[in-house]
Amino acid sequence: MKKQQQHPGGGADPWPHGAPVGGAPAGLGGWRRRVSLLPFLRFSLRDYGFCMATLLVFCLGSLFYQLSGGPPRFLLDLRQYLGNSTYLDDHGPPPSKVLPFPSQVVYNRVGKCGSRTVVLLLRILSEKHGFNLVTSDIHNKTRLTKNEQMELIKNISTAEQPYLFTRHVHFLNFSRFGGDQPVYINIIRDPVSRFLSNYFFRRFGDWRGEQNHMIRTPSMRQEERYLDINECILENYPECSNPRLFYIIPYFCGQHPRCREPGEWALERAKLNVNENFLLVGILEELEDVLLLLERFLPHYFKGVLSIYKDPEHRKLGNMTVTVKKTVPSPEAVQILYQRMRYEYQFYHYVKEQFHLLKRKFGLKSRVSRPALRPQFFIPTPLETEEPMDDEEQDDEKWLEDIYKR
């Protein structure tokens, strides 16, 4: 028989098969020594300190997370740096900026149709309402090549929204090049009046400076600068004949080569674009009503525009853009202009009729205006013959103010 083992203190060994897990209980002399159970559980005091420091950092991070309502910024940056997909899975895309509708507006302003007055108003309004007014230093290039159209559309489309882009340029079809079609607005005026204003402006400028016409047309010869308007028309000079007189319609027809040819095709295409792509085409002769409707349709751009326009200080600035030395041609010359601008007048009266219909929908009544020299091939529009104004409606200025206060 195998003898029972003796422990050093005498007597039989109470654990013949080894000490219990965790070592011998206190008071058992020899079994107070350190017992190593598993090699991988061995650690030093330095290891213990490292573990405690890690635990402390973890606890502080959790506390910071709860107090701030989310993870620390540096952790988010780290997650985004390590992998955008994981970051977006956990947090989703950043909230998008809430934009007004429409947030993309293009004013492809027609020359000598009050555009400088409107641009002055837009500069004030952009600061007041915080929209992005995008202008251009290019004033004399309205017809663009395909590549130029693509480049301009790209530049406009990448502008910060909400934006309003303005430039003298013929209608651009954004959707043709894969872009989002913006909302268009514009203003036109009586074609002969527009032509006369442009004719004298090129020669003598406006009240902003006595020499600004020299800057715009430095190469114009003196005999051309002082050419009598009647001689220009009656002698059929290039400046006073087609295709130079075919000016307004291409702004609405577009960049197609046929849009520069006076005829039914360009006229009908211009009308189609007005109906499909223009929110409003106003008449300069009724500018206050145009501004009133723009304020109704696009309040995030034009709110308060009418009060700014009527402000005496703005009136003073607006008067500086009036063309100087403008004279009226003879009745014979005006009649010839009417004949040469036949399609321009058809378009003008179509737009005028649409504008008056729009005013009726909003409770605005059209004024009676009978041009001095109407060509025989035009039939007076119903708005000019069927809306006699009562005596109580004569004070248009007061009536507009009442409408604005509503």
Coordinates of C-alpha atoms in Angstrom, one line a residue:
M1 CA 0.0 0.0 0.0
K2 CA 1.2 3.5 -0.9
K3 CA 2.2 5.7 2.1
Q4 CA 0.4 8.9 2.7
Q5 CA 2.5 11.9 1.9
Q6 CA 3.8 14.0 4.9
H7 CA 3.8 17.8 4.7
P8 CA 6.7 19.7 6.2
G9 CA 4.8 20.7 9.3
G10 CA 4.1 17.1 10.2
G11 CA 1.1 14.9 9.8
A12 CA -0.6 13.7 6.6
D13 CA -0.8 16.0 3.6
P14 CA -4.4 17.3 3.4
W15 CA -4.3 17.5 -0.4
P16 CA -2.4 14.6 -1.7
H17 CA -3.4 15.3 -5.3
G18 CA -2.2 19.0 -5.3
A19 CA -3.3 22.3 -3.8
P20 CA -6.8 23.5 -4.5
V21 CA -7.3 26.2 -7.2
G22 CA -6.3 29.6 -6.0
G23 CA -3.8 28.3 -3.5
A24 CA -4.0 27.1 0.0
P25 CA -6.1 28.9 2.5
A26 CA -4.5 31.3 4.9
G27 CA -2.7 29.7 7.8
L28 CA -1.5 26.8 5.8
G29 CA 2.2 27.7 6.1
G30 CA 3.9 26.2 3.1
W31 CA 1.0 26.7 0.7
R32 CA 1.1 30.5 1.1
R33 CA 3.6 30.6 -1.8
R34 CA 2.4 32.0 -5.2
V35 CA 0.9 29.3 -7.4
S36 CA 1.0 29.9 -11.2
L37 CA -2.1 28.3 -12.8
L38 CA -1.9 29.2 -16.5
P39 CA 1.1 30.7 -18.3
F40 CA -1.0 33.3 -20.2
L41 CA -2.5 34.8 -17.1
R42 CA 0.8 36.1 -15.8
F43 CA 1.0 39.9 -15.9
S44 CA 3.2 42.5 -14.3
L45 CA 2.3 45.7 -12.4
R46 CA 2.9 47.7 -15.6
D47 CA 0.5 45.5 -17.6
Y48 CA -2.1 46.1 -14.8
G49 CA -1.6 49.8 -15.0
F50 CA -2.1 49.8 -18.8
C51 CA -5.3 47.9 -18.6
M52 CA -6.7 50.3 -16.0
A53 CA -5.7 53.3 -18.1
T54 CA -7.5 51.8 -21.1
L55 CA -10.6 51.2 -19.1
L56 CA -10.5 54.8 -17.8
V57 CA -10.3 56.2 -21.4
F58 CA -13.2 54.0 -22.4
C59 CA -15.3 55.2 -19.6
L60 CA -14.5 58.9 -20.2
G61 CA -15.3 58.5 -23.9
S62 CA -18.7 56.9 -23.1
L63 CA -19.4 59.7 -20.7
F64 CA -18.5 62.3 -23.3
Y65 CA -20.7 60.6 -25.9
Q66 CA -23.8 60.7 -23.7
L67 CA -23.2 64.3 -22.5
S68 CA -22.8 65.7 -26.1
G69 CA -25.6 63.6 -27.6
G70 CA -23.3 61.8 -30.0
P71 CA -19.8 60.5 -30.6
P72 CA -16.8 62.9 -30.4
R73 CA -16.0 64.8 -33.6
F74 CA -12.6 63.2 -33.8
L75 CA -14.2 59.7 -33.8
L76 CA -16.5 60.7 -36.6
D77 CA -13.6 62.1 -38.6
L78 CA -11.7 58.9 -38.0
R79 CA -14.6 56.8 -39.1
Q80 CA -15.0 58.9 -42.2
Y81 CA -11.3 58.6 -43.0
L82 CA -11.3 54.8 -42.5
G83 CA -14.3 54.3 -44.7
N84 CA -17.2 56.5 -46.0
S85 CA -19.5 53.6 -46.5
T86 CA -19.4 52.6 -42.8
Y87 CA -19.8 56.3 -41.8
L88 CA -22.9 56.7 -44.0
D89 CA -24.3 53.4 -42.9
D90 CA -24.2 54.5 -39.2
H91 CA -25.1 58.2 -39.6
G92 CA -26.7 58.7 -43.1
P93 CA -25.9 61.5 -45.5
P94 CA -25.7 65.1 -44.1
P95 CA -29.0 67.0 -44.2
S96 CA -29.6 68.8 -47.4
K97 CA -30.2 72.6 -47.6
V98 CA -33.8 73.5 -47.9
L99 CA -34.2 75.5 -51.1
P100 CA -37.0 77.6 -52.3
F101 CA -38.9 76.7 -55.5
P102 CA -37.8 77.5 -58.0
S103 CA -34.2 77.8 -57.0
Q104 CA -32.8 78.2 -60.5
V105 CA -33.8 81.3 -62.4
V106 CA -32.4 82.8 -65.7
Y107 CA -33.0 86.3 -66.8
N108 CA -31.6 86.3 -70.4
R109 CA -32.3 90.0 -70.7
V110 CA -33.1 91.6 -74.0
G111 CA -31.0 94.7 -74.7
K112 CA -32.5 98.2 -74.2
C113 CA -35.6 96.7 -72.5
G114 CA -35.1 98.1 -69.0
S115 CA -32.5 95.5 -68.1
R116 CA -30.1 97.9 -66.4
T117 CA -32.8 99.1 -64.2
V118 CA -33.8 95.6 -63.3
V119 CA -30.2 94.5 -62.6
L120 CA -29.8 97.5 -60.2
L121 CA -32.9 96.2 -58.4
L122 CA -31.5 92.7 -58.4
R123 CA -28.2 93.8 -56.8
I124 CA -30.2 95.3 -53.9
L125 CA -32.5 92.3 -53.6
S126 CA -29.7 89.7 -53.6
E127 CA -28.2 91.4 -50.5
K128 CA -31.5 91.7 -48.9
H129 CA -32.8 88.2 -49.5
G130 CA -29.5 86.3 -49.7
F131 CA -29.8 84.6 -53.1
N132 CA -26.9 84.2 -55.4
L133 CA -26.9 86.8 -58.2
V134 CA -24.7 85.5 -61.0
T135 CA -23.8 88.2 -63.6
S136 CA -21.6 88.2 -66.7
D137 CA -19.1 90.7 -68.1
I138 CA -19.9 89.5 -71.6
H139 CA -22.5 91.9 -73.1
N140 CA -22.1 91.5 -76.9
K141 CA -22.2 87.7 -77.5
T142 CA -25.7 86.4 -77.6
R143 CA -25.2 83.6 -80.2
L144 CA -23.0 80.7 -79.0
T145 CA -21.4 77.6 -80.6
K146 CA -22.4 74.2 -79.3
N147 CA -19.2 74.0 -77.1
E148 CA -19.9 77.5 -75.7
Q149 CA -23.4 76.5 -74.9
M150 CA -22.2 73.4 -73.0
E151 CA -19.6 75.4 -71.1
L152 CA -22.1 78.2 -70.1
I153 CA -24.8 75.7 -69.1
K154 CA -22.2 73.9 -66.9
N155 CA -21.1 77.1 -65.2
I156 CA -24.7 78.1 -64.5
S157 CA -25.8 74.7 -63.3
T158 CA -22.9 74.5 -60.8
A159 CA -23.7 77.9 -59.2
E160 CA -24.8 77.9 -55.6
Q161 CA -28.5 77.7 -55.3
P162 CA -30.8 79.6 -55.1
Y163 CA -29.3 81.6 -57.9
L164 CA -30.5 84.1 -60.5
F165 CA -28.3 84.2 -63.6
T166 CA -28.5 87.2 -65.9
R167 CA -26.8 88.0 -69.2
H168 CA -27.6 89.2 -72.7
V169 CA -27.9 85.8 -74.4
H170 CA -30.4 84.0 -76.6
F171 CA -32.5 81.2 -75.1
L172 CA -30.5 78.2 -73.9
N173 CA -32.0 74.7 -73.8
F174 CA -30.5 73.1 -70.7
S175 CA -32.2 69.8 -71.1
R176 CA -30.6 69.3 -74.5
F177 CA -27.2 69.0 -72.7
G178 CA -28.5 66.9 -69.8
G179 CA -29.0 69.8 -67.4
D180 CA -32.0 70.8 -65.3
Q181 CA -34.1 73.4 -67.1
P182 CA -34.3 76.6 -65.1
V183 CA -37.2 79.0 -64.9
Y184 CA -36.8 81.9 -67.4
I185 CA -38.0 85.5 -67.0
N186 CA -37.7 88.4 -69.4
I187 CA -39.0 91.8 -70.3
I188 CA -39.5 93.2 -73.8
R189 CA -40.8 96.6 -75.2
D190 CA -42.3 98.1 -78.3
P191 CA -39.8 97.1 -81.1
V192 CA -39.4 100.5 -82.7
S193 CA -38.9 102.1 -79.3
R194 CA -36.3 99.5 -78.5
F195 CA -34.5 100.1 -81.8
L196 CA -34.4 103.9 -81.4
S197 CA -33.1 103.6 -77.9
N198 CA -30.3 101.2 -79.0
Y199 CA -29.5 103.4 -82.1
F200 CA -28.8 106.5 -80.0
F201 CA -27.3 104.7 -77.0
R202 CA -24.6 103.2 -79.2
R203 CA -23.7 106.7 -80.4
F204 CA -24.2 108.9 -77.4
G205 CA -24.6 106.7 -74.3
D206 CA -26.7 107.7 -71.3
W207 CA -26.5 110.1 -68.4
R208 CA -24.1 107.9 -66.4
G209 CA -21.1 109.5 -68.3
E210 CA -20.6 111.7 -71.2
Q211 CA -17.9 109.5 -72.7
N212 CA -19.2 106.0 -72.1
H213 CA -20.5 105.8 -75.7
M214 CA -16.9 106.3 -76.8
I215 CA -15.8 103.3 -74.7
R216 CA -18.6 101.1 -76.2
T217 CA -18.1 102.0 -79.8
P218 CA -14.5 103.4 -80.1
S219 CA -14.2 102.3 -83.8
M220 CA -17.3 104.1 -84.9
R221 CA -16.5 106.8 -87.4
Q222 CA -17.8 110.3 -86.8
E223 CA -19.9 110.4 -89.9
E224 CA -21.6 107.2 -88.8
R225 CA -22.0 108.4 -85.2
Y226 CA -23.8 111.5 -86.3
L227 CA -25.8 109.8 -89.1
D228 CA -29.3 111.1 -89.2
I229 CA -31.8 108.4 -88.2
N230 CA -34.1 109.2 -91.1
E231 CA -31.3 108.8 -93.6
C232 CA -30.3 105.5 -92.0
I233 CA -33.9 104.1 -92.4
L234 CA -34.9 105.6 -95.7
E235 CA -31.5 104.8 -97.4
N236 CA -31.7 101.2 -96.0
Y237 CA -28.4 101.2 -94.1
P238 CA -27.5 97.8 -92.6
E239 CA -28.0 99.0 -89.1
C240 CA -31.6 100.1 -90.0
S241 CA -32.6 97.0 -92.0
N242 CA -32.9 93.2 -91.6
P243 CA -31.4 91.1 -90.2
R244 CA -30.2 93.7 -87.7
L245 CA -33.8 94.7 -86.9
F246 CA -34.7 91.1 -86.2
Y247 CA -33.5 91.4 -82.6
I248 CA -36.1 90.4 -79.9
I249 CA -37.4 87.1 -81.3
P250 CA -34.0 85.3 -81.2
Y251 CA -33.8 85.8 -77.4
F252 CA -36.8 83.5 -77.1
C253 CA -36.4 81.3 -80.2
G254 CA -32.9 80.0 -79.1
Q255 CA -29.5 79.2 -80.6
H256 CA -30.7 77.4 -83.8
P257 CA -29.4 79.2 -86.9
R258 CA -32.9 79.6 -88.2
C259 CA -33.8 81.6 -85.1
R260 CA -31.7 84.5 -86.7
E261 CA -33.8 84.5 -89.9
P262 CA -36.9 86.7 -89.9
G263 CA -39.8 84.4 -90.6
E264 CA -42.7 82.3 -89.3
W265 CA -40.5 79.5 -88.1
A266 CA -38.5 81.6 -85.7
L267 CA -41.7 83.4 -84.6
E268 CA -43.6 80.2 -83.8
R269 CA -40.6 78.7 -82.0
A270 CA -40.3 81.8 -79.9
K271 CA -44.0 81.6 -78.9
L272 CA -43.6 78.0 -78.0
N273 CA -40.6 78.7 -75.7
V274 CA -42.5 81.5 -74.0
N275 CA -45.3 79.1 -73.2
E276 CA -43.2 76.2 -72.1
N277 CA -40.1 77.7 -70.5
F278 CA -40.8 81.3 -69.3
L279 CA -42.5 81.9 -66.0
L280 CA -43.1 85.6 -67.0
V281 CA -42.4 87.8 -70.0
G282 CA -43.3 91.3 -69.1
I283 CA -43.8 94.6 -71.0
L284 CA -41.5 97.5 -70.2
E285 CA -44.3 100.0 -70.8
E286 CA -46.0 98.4 -67.7
L287 CA -42.9 97.8 -65.6
E288 CA -44.5 98.4 -62.2
D289 CA -47.1 95.6 -63.0
V290 CA -44.2 93.4 -64.1
L291 CA -42.4 93.9 -60.8
L292 CA -45.7 93.3 -58.9
L293 CA -46.2 89.9 -60.7
L294 CA -42.6 89.0 -60.1
E295 CA -43.0 89.6 -56.4
R296 CA -46.1 87.4 -56.5
F297 CA -44.4 84.5 -58.4
L298 CA -40.9 84.7 -57.0
P299 CA -41.2 86.2 -53.5
H300 CA -37.8 84.7 -52.3
Y301 CA -36.2 86.8 -55.1
F302 CA -38.4 89.9 -55.6
K303 CA -40.2 90.5 -52.3
G304 CA -40.3 94.3 -51.7
V305 CA -39.1 95.1 -55.2
L306 CA -41.9 97.6 -56.0
S307 CA -41.2 99.7 -52.9
I308 CA -37.5 99.7 -53.7
Y309 CA -38.3 100.8 -57.3
K310 CA -40.5 103.6 -56.1
D311 CA -37.8 104.8 -53.6
P312 CA -36.6 108.3 -54.7
E313 CA -32.9 107.3 -54.3
H314 CA -33.4 104.4 -56.7
R315 CA -35.3 106.7 -59.1
K316 CA -32.3 108.9 -59.1
L317 CA -30.0 106.0 -60.1
G318 CA -32.5 104.7 -62.7
N319 CA -32.7 108.1 -64.4
M320 CA -28.9 107.8 -65.1
T321 CA -29.6 105.0 -67.5
V322 CA -31.8 107.0 -69.8
T323 CA -30.4 107.3 -73.3
V324 CA -29.4 110.8 -74.3
K325 CA -29.9 112.8 -77.6
K326 CA -32.7 110.6 -78.7
T327 CA -34.9 112.0 -81.5
V328 CA -38.0 110.7 -83.2
P329 CA -37.9 109.7 -86.9
S330 CA -40.3 111.0 -89.4
P331 CA -43.7 109.2 -89.8
E332 CA -42.6 107.9 -93.2
A333 CA -39.4 106.4 -91.6
V334 CA -41.4 104.9 -88.7
Q335 CA -43.9 103.2 -91.1
I336 CA -40.9 101.6 -93.0
L337 CA -39.6 100.3 -89.7
Y338 CA -43.0 98.8 -88.9
Q339 CA -42.9 97.0 -92.2
R340 CA -39.4 95.7 -91.7
M341 CA -40.2 94.6 -88.1
R342 CA -43.4 92.8 -89.0
Y343 CA -42.5 89.6 -87.1
E344 CA -41.1 91.5 -84.2
Y345 CA -44.5 93.2 -83.8
Q346 CA -46.4 90.0 -84.1
F347 CA -44.4 88.5 -81.3
Y348 CA -44.6 91.7 -79.2
H349 CA -48.4 91.8 -79.3
Y350 CA -48.6 88.1 -78.6
V351 CA -46.5 88.5 -75.5
K352 CA -48.5 91.6 -74.5
E353 CA -51.8 89.8 -74.8
Q354 CA -50.5 86.9 -72.7
F355 CA -49.2 89.4 -70.1
H356 CA -52.6 91.1 -69.9
L357 CA -54.4 87.8 -69.5
L358 CA -52.0 87.0 -66.6
K359 CA -52.7 90.4 -65.0
R360 CA -56.5 89.7 -65.3
K361 CA -56.1 86.4 -63.4
F362 CA -54.4 88.4 -60.5
G363 CA -57.0 91.2 -60.6
L364 CA -54.7 93.7 -62.3
K365 CA -56.4 95.8 -65.0
S366 CA -54.6 96.8 -68.2
R367 CA -54.1 100.4 -69.1
V368 CA -55.4 101.8 -72.3
S369 CA -52.5 102.7 -74.6
R370 CA -52.8 103.6 -78.2
P371 CA -49.5 103.9 -80.1
A372 CA -49.2 107.0 -82.3
L373 CA -48.3 105.2 -85.5
R374 CA -49.8 101.7 -85.8
P375 CA -49.1 99.8 -89.0
Q376 CA -52.1 98.8 -91.1
F377 CA -51.3 95.1 -91.0
F378 CA -52.0 94.9 -87.3
I379 CA -55.5 94.5 -85.9
P380 CA -56.0 96.2 -82.5
T381 CA -56.0 93.7 -79.7
P382 CA -59.2 93.1 -77.6
L383 CA -57.4 94.4 -74.5
E384 CA -57.0 97.8 -76.2
T385 CA -60.6 98.2 -77.5
E386 CA -62.8 96.5 -75.0
E387 CA -61.4 97.8 -71.7
P388 CA -62.4 101.5 -71.3
M389 CA -61.3 102.7 -67.9
D390 CA -63.7 104.4 -65.6
D391 CA -63.0 107.8 -64.1
E392 CA -62.3 106.2 -60.7
E393 CA -59.6 104.0 -62.2
Q394 CA -57.6 106.9 -63.6
D395 CA -55.2 107.2 -60.6
D396 CA -53.0 104.2 -61.5
E397 CA -50.3 105.1 -59.1
K398 CA -52.5 105.0 -56.1
W399 CA -54.2 101.8 -57.3
L400 CA -50.8 100.0 -57.6
E401 CA -49.9 101.1 -54.1
D402 CA -53.2 99.7 -52.7
I403 CA -52.6 96.4 -54.5
Y404 CA -49.1 96.2 -53.1
K405 CA -50.3 96.8 -49.5
R406 CA -52.7 93.8 -49.6

